[in-house]
mmCIF file of C-alpha atoms and ligand atoms in Angstrom:
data_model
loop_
_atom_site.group_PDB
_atom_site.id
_atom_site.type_symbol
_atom_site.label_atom_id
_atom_site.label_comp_id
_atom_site.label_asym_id
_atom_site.label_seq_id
_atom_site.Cartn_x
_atom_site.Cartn_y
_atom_site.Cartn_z
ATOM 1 C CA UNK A 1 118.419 144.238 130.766
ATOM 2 C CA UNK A 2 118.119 146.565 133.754
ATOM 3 C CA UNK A 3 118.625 150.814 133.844
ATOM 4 C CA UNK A 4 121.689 149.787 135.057
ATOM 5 C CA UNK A 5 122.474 147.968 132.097
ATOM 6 C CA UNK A 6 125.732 149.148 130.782
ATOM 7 C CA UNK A 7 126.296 152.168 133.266
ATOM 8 C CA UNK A 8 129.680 152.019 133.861
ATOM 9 C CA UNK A 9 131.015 151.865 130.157
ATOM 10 C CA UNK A 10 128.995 154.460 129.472
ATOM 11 C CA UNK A 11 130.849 156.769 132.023
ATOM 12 C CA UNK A 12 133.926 154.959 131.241
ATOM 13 C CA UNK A 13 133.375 156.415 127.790
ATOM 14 C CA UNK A 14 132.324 160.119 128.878
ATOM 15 C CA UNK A 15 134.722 160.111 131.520
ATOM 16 C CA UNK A 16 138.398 161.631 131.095
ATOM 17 C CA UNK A 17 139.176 158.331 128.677
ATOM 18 C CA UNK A 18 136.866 158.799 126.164
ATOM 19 C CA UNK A 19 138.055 162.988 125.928
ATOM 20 C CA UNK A 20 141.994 161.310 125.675
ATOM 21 C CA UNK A 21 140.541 159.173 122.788
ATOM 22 C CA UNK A 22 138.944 162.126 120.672
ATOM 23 C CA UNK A 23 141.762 164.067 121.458
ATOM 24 C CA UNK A 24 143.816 161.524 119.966
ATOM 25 C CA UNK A 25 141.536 160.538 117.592
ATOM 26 C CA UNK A 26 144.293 161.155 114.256
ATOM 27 C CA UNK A 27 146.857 158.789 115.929
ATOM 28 C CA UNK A 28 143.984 156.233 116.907
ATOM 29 C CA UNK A 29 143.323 156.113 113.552
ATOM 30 C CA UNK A 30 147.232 155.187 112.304
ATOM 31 C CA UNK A 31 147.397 152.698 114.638
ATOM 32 C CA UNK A 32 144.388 151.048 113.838
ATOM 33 C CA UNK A 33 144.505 151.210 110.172
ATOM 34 C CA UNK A 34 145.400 147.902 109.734
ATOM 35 C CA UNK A 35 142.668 146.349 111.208
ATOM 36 C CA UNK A 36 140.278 149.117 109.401
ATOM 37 C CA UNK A 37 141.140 147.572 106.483
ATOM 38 C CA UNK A 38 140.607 143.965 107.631
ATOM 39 C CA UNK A 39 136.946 144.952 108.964
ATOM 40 C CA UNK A 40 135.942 146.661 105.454
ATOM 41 C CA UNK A 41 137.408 143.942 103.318
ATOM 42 C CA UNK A 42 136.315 141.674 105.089
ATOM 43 C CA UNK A 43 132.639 143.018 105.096
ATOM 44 C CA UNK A 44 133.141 143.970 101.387
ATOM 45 C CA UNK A 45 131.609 147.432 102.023
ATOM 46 C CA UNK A 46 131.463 148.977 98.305
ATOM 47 C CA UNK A 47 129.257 151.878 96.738
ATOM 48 C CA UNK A 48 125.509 152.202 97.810
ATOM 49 C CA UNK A 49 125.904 150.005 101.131
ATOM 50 C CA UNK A 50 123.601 151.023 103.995
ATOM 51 C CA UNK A 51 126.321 150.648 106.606
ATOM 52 C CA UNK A 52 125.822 150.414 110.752
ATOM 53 C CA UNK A 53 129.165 151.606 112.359
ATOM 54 C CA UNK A 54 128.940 150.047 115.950
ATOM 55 C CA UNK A 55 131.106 151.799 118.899
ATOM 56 C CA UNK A 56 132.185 154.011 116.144
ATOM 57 C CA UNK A 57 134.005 156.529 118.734
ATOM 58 C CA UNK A 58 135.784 159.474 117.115
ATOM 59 C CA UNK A 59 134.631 158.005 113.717
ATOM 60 C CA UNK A 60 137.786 157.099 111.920
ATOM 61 C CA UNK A 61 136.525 153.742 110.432
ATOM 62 C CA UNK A 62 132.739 156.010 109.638
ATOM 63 C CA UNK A 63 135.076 158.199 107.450
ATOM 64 C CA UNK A 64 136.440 155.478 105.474
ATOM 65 C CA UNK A 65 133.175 153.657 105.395
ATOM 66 C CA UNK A 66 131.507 157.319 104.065
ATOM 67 C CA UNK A 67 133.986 157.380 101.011
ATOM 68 C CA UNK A 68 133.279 153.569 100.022
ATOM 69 C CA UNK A 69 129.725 153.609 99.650
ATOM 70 C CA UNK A 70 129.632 156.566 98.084
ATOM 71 C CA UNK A 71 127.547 158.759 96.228
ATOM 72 C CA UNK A 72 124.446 156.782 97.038
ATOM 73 C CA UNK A 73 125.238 154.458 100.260
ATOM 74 C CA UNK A 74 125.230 156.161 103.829
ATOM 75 C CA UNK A 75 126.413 155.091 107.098
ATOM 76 C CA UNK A 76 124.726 155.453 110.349
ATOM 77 C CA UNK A 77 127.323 155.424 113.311
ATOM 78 C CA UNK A 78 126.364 154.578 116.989
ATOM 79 C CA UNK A 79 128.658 155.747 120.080
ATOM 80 C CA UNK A 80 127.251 156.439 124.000
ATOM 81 C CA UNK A 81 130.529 158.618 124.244
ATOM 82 C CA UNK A 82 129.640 162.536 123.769
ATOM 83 C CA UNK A 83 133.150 163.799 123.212
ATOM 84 C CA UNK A 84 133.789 160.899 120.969
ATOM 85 C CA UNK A 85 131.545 161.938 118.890
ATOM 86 C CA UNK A 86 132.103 165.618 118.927
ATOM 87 C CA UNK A 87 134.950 164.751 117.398
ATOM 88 C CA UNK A 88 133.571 162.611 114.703
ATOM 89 C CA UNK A 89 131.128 165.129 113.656
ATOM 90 C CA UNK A 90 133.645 167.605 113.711
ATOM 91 C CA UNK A 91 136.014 165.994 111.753
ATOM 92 C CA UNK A 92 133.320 164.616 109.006
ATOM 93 C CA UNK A 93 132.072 168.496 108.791
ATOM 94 C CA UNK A 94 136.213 169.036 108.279
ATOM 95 C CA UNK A 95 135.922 166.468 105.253
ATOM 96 C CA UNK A 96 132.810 167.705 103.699
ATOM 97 C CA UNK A 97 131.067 164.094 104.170
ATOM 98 C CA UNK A 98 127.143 164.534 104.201
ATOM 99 C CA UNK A 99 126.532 160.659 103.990
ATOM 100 C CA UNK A 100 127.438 159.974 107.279
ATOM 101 C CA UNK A 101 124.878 160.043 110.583
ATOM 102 C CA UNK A 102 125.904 160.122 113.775
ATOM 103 C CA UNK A 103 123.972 159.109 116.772
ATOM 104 C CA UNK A 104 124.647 159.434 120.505
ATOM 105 C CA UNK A 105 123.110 155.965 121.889
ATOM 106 C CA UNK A 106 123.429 152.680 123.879
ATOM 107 C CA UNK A 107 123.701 149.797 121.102
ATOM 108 C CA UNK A 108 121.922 147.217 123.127
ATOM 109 C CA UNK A 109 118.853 149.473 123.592
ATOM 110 C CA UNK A 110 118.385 151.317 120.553
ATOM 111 C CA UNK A 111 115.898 151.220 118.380
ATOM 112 C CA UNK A 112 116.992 150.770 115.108
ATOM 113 C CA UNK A 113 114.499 150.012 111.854
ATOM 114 C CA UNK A 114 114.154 146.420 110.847
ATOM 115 C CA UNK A 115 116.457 145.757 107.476
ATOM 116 C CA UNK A 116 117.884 148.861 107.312
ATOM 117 C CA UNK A 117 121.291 148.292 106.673
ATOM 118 C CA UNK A 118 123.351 145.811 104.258
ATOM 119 C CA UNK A 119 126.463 145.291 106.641
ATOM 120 C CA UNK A 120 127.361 146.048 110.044
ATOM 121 C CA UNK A 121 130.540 146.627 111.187
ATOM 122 C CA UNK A 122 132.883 147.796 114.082
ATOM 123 C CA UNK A 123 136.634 147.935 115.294
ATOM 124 C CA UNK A 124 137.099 147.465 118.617
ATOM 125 C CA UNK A 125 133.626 148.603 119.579
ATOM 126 C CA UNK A 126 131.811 145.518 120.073
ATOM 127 C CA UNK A 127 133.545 143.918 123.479
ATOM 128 C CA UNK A 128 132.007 146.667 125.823
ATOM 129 C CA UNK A 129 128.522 144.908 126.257
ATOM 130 C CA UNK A 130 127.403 143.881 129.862
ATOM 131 C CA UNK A 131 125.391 141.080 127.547
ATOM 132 C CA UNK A 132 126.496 141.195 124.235
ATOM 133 C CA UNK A 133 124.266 138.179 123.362
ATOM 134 C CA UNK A 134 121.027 139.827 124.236
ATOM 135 C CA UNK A 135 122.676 142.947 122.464
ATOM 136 C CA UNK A 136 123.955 140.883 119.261
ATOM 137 C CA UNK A 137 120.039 139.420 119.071
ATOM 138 C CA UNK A 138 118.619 142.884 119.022
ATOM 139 C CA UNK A 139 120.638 144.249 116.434
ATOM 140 C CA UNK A 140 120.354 141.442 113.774
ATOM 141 C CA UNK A 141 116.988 142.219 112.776
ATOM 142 C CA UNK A 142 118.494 145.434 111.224
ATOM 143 C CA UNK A 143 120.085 143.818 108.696
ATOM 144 C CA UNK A 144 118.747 143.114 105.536
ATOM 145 C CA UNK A 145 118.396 139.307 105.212
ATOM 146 C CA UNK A 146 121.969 138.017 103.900
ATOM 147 C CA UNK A 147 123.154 141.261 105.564
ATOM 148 C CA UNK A 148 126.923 141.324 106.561
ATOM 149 C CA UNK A 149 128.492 141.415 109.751
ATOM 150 C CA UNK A 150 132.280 142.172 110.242
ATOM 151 C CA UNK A 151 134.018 142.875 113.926
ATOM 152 C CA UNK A 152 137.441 143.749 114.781
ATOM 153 C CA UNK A 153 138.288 142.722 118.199
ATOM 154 C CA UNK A 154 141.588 142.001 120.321
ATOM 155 C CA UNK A 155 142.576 138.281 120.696
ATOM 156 C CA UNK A 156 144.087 137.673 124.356
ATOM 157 C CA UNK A 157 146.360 140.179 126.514
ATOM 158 C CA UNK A 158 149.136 137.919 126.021
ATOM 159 C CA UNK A 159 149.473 138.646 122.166
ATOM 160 C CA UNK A 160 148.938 142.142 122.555
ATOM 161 C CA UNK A 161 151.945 143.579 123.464
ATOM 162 C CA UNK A 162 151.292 147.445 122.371
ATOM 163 C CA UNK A 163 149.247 147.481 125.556
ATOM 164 C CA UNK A 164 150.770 144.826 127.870
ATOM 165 C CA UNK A 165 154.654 145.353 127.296
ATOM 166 C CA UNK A 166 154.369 149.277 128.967
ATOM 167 C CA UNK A 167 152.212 147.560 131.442
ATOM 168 C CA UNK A 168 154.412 144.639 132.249
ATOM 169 C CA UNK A 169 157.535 147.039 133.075
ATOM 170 C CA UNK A 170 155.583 149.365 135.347
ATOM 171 C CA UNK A 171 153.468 147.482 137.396
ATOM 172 C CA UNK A 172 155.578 147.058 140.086
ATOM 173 C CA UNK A 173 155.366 151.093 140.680
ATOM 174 C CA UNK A 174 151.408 151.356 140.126
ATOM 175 C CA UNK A 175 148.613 150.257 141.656
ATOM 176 C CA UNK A 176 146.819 148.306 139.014
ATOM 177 C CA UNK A 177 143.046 147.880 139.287
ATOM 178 C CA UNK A 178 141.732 144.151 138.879
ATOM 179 C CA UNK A 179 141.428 143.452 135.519
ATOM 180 C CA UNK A 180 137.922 142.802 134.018
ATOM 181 C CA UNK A 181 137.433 139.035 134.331
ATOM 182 C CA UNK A 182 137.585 137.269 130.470
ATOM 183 C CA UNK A 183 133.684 137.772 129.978
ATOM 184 C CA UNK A 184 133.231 141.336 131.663
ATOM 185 C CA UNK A 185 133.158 144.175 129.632
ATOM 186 C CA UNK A 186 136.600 145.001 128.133
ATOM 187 C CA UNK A 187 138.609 145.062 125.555
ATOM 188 C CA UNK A 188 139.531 141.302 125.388
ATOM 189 C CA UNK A 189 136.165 140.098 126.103
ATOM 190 C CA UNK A 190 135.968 138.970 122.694
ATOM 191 C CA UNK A 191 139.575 137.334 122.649
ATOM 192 C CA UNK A 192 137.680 133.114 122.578
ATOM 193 C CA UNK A 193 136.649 132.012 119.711
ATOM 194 C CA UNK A 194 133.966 129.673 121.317
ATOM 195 C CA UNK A 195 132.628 132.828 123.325
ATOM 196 C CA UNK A 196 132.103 134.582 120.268
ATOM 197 C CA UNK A 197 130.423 131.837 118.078
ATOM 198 C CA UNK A 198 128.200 131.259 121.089
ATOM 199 C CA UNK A 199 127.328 134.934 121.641
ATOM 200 C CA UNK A 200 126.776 135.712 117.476
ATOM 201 C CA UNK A 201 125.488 132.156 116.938
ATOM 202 C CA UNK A 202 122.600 132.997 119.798
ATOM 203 C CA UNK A 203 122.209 136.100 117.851
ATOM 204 C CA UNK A 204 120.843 134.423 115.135
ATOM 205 C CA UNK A 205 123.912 134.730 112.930
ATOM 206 C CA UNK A 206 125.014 132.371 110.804
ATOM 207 C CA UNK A 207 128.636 131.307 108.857
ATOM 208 C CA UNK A 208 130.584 132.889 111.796
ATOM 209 C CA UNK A 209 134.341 133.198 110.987
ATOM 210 C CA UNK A 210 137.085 133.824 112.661
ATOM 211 C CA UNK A 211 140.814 135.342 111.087
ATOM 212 C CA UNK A 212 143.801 136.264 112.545
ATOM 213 C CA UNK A 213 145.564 139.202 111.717
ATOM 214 C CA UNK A 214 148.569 139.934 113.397
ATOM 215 C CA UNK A 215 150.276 143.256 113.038
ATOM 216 C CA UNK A 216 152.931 145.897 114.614
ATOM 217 C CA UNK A 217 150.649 148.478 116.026
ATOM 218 C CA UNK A 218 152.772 151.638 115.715
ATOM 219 C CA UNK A 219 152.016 153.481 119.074
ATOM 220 C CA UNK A 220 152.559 157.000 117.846
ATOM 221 C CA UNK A 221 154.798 158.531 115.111
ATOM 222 C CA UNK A 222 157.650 159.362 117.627
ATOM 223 C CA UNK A 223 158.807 158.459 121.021
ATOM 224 C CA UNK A 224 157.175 161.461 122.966
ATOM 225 C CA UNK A 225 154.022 160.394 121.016
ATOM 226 C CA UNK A 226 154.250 156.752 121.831
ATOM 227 C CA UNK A 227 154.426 157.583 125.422
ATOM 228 C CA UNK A 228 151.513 160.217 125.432
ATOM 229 C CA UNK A 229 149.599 156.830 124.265
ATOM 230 C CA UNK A 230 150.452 155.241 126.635
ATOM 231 C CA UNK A 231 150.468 157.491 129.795
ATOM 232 C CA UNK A 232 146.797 158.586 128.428
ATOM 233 C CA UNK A 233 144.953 156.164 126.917
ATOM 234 C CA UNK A 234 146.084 152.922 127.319
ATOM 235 C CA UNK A 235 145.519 150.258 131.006
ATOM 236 C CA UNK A 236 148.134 152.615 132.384
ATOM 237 C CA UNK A 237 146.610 155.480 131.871
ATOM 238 C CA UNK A 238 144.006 155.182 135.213
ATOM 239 C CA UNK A 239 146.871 154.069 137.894
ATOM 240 C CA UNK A 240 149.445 156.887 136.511
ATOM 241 C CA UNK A 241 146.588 159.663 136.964
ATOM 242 C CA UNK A 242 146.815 159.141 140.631
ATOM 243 C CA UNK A 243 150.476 157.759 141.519
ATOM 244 C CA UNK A 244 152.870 160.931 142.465
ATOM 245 C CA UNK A 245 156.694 160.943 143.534
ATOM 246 C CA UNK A 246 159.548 158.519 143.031
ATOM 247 C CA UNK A 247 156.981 155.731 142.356
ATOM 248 C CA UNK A 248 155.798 157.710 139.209
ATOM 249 C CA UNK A 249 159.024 159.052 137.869
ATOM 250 C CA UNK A 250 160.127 155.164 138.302
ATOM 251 C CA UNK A 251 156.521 154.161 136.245
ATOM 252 C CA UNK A 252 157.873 156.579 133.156
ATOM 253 C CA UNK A 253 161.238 155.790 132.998
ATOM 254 C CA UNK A 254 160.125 151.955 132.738
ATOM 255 C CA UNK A 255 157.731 152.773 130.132
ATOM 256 C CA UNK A 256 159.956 154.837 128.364
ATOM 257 C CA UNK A 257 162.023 151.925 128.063
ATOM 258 C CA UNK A 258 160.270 149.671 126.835
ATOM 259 C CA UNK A 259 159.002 151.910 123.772
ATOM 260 C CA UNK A 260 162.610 153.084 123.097
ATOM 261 C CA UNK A 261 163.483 149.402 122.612
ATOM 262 C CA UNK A 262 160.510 148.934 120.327
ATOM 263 C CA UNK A 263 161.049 152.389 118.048
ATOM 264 C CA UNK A 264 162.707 151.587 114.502
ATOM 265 C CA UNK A 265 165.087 153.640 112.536
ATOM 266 C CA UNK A 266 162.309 155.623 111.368
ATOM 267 C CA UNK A 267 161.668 156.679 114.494
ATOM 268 C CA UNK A 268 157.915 155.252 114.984
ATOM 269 C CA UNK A 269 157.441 152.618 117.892
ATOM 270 C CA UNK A 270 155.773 149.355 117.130
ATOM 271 C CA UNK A 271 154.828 146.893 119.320
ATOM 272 C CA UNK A 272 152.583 143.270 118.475
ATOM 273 C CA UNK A 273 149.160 143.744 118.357
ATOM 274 C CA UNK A 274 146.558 140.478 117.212
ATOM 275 C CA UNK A 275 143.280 140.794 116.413
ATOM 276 C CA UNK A 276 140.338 138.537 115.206
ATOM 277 C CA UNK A 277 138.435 139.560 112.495
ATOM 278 C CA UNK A 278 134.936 137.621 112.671
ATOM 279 C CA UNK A 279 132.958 137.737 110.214
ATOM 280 C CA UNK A 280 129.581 136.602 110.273
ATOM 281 C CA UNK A 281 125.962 136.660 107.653
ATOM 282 C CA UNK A 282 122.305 137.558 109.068
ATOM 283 C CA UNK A 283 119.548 134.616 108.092
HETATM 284 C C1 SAM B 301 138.007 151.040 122.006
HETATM 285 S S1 SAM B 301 136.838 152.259 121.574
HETATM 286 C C2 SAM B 301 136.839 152.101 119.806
HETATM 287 C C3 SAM B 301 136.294 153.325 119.120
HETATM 288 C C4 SAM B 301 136.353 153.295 117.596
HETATM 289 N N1 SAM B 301 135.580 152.205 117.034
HETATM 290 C C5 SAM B 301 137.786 153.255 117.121
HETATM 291 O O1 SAM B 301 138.228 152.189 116.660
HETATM 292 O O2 SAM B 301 138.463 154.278 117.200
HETATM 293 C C6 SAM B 301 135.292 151.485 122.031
HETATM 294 C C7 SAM B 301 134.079 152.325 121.699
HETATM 295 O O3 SAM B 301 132.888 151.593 122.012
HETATM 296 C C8 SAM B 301 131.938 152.521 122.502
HETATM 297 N N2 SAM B 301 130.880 151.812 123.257
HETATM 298 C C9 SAM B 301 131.019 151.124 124.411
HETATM 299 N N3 SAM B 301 129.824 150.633 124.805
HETATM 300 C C10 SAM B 301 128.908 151.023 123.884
HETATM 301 C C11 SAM B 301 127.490 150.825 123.730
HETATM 302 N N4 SAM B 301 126.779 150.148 124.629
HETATM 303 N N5 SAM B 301 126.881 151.361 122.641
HETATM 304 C C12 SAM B 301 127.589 152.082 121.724
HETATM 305 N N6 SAM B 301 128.918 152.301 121.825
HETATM 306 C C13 SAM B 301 129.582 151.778 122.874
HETATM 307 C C14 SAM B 301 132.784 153.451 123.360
HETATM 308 O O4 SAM B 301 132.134 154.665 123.674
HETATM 309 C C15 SAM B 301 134.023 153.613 122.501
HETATM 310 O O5 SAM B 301 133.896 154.700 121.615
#
């Protein structure tokens, strides 16, 4: 690990994409649901768990996690993104929740207490590490022996078609950046299933699982919502920020398309989303 370690998520996350996030941080949350679920089933999180929330962003999984463990459990929740968290902290003030702790940190480098939580979990937080095997080793220890570990994470771009379809349509008017290679830093990082077992296995974890789940990710509760997503938050939302003209009008109208093709009677767009949820147990 160098100072460098990490550097550019960390802007990535400060940076105009991580304010788009917390400002969206109520429709992030409907579209994620499903796989909030997954993660906290599949971690069992129930009353009096000590609870790590990893990448926890505008905290919409902490707030669930705070009302499982419940009256005596907590949950601490890590994030190097300041107006992420704002908006967590904000939003668990909103709710009244006083077992919830947020901290403004770097995962791989903090320091956190030997066996001082009974499951660790995240959704979509954990494919951002420059090494997430060094990371993964230095965050085991903080689980209580037996301790449970339960991760969220994209499978391939292929399968994801919430954030490849709009992406697929508009390329052609957009200049794209490369994308990250399949072990940078990035949101399909995680997406093998050998790459993972390696990283967590390294880590010291053991009866690593992997489980599908496969699910219509609705992209906003109407059309003009959908494409907000989209235009703001999503792979697009870097090359439209600087395209002007015909090229751009051309960019919407193809994205626009797409989503109106994918929005149901009740007027909510879906598109595929598929996840893994590992799952994995500290020595
Ligand atoms: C795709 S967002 C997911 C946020 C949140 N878990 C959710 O589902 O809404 C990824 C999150 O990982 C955080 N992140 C990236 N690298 C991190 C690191 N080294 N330590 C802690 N958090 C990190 C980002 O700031 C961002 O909030």
């Amino acid at each position: 690990m160098t100072d460098e370690t990490n550097m550019d998520q960390i802007e990535f996350w400060n940076g105009d994409h991580g304010t788009s996030w917390a400002r969206y941080a109520d429709i992030v949350d409907i579209m994620f649901d499903e796989i909030t679920q997954a993660v906290l089933d599949a971690a069992a999180i129930s009353t009096g768990d000590r609870v790590l929330d990893l990448g926890c962003g505008s905290g919409g999984t902490t707030l669930a996690i705070a009302d499982k463990v419940t009256p005596i459990g907590s949950v601490t929740a890590i994030d190097v993104s300041s107006p992420m968290l704002e908006r967590a902290q904000h939003r668990a003030d909103a709710a009244g929740i006083v077992n919830a702790t947020f901290v403004l940190g770097d995962a791989s480098v903090y320091p956190f207490a030997e066996h001082s939580f009974d499951a660790m979990v995240s959704r979509l937080g954990a494919m951002f590490f420059d090494d997430p095997e060094y990371t993964f080793r230095r965050m085991v220890p903080a689980l209580d022996s037996g301790g449970r570990l339960a991760l969220g994470v994209w499978r391939g771009p292929s399968e994801n078609l919430w954030a490849m379809g709009p992406v697929a349509a508009a390329k052609e008017f957009l200049e794209m950046p490369p994308r990250p290679g399949p072990e940078e830093p990035g949101p399909f990082s995680f997406a093998d299933p050998d790459r993972v077992r390696s990283i967590l296995g390294a880590a010291g974890l053991t009866d690593i699982d992997l489980a599908p789940l496969d699910f219509q990710v609705p992209l906003g509760r109407t059309l003009e919502e959908a494409l907000n997503f989209a235009m703001e938050m999503g792979p697009l939302s870097a090359p439209l920020s600087t395209v002007t003209g015909d090229n751009r009008q051309k960019a919407i109208a193809a994205i626009t398309e797409v989503l109106k093709a994918n929005q149901a009677e009740d007027g909510i767009v879906r598109l595929a989303g598929a996840c893994w949820i590992i799952t994995a147990r500290a020595p």
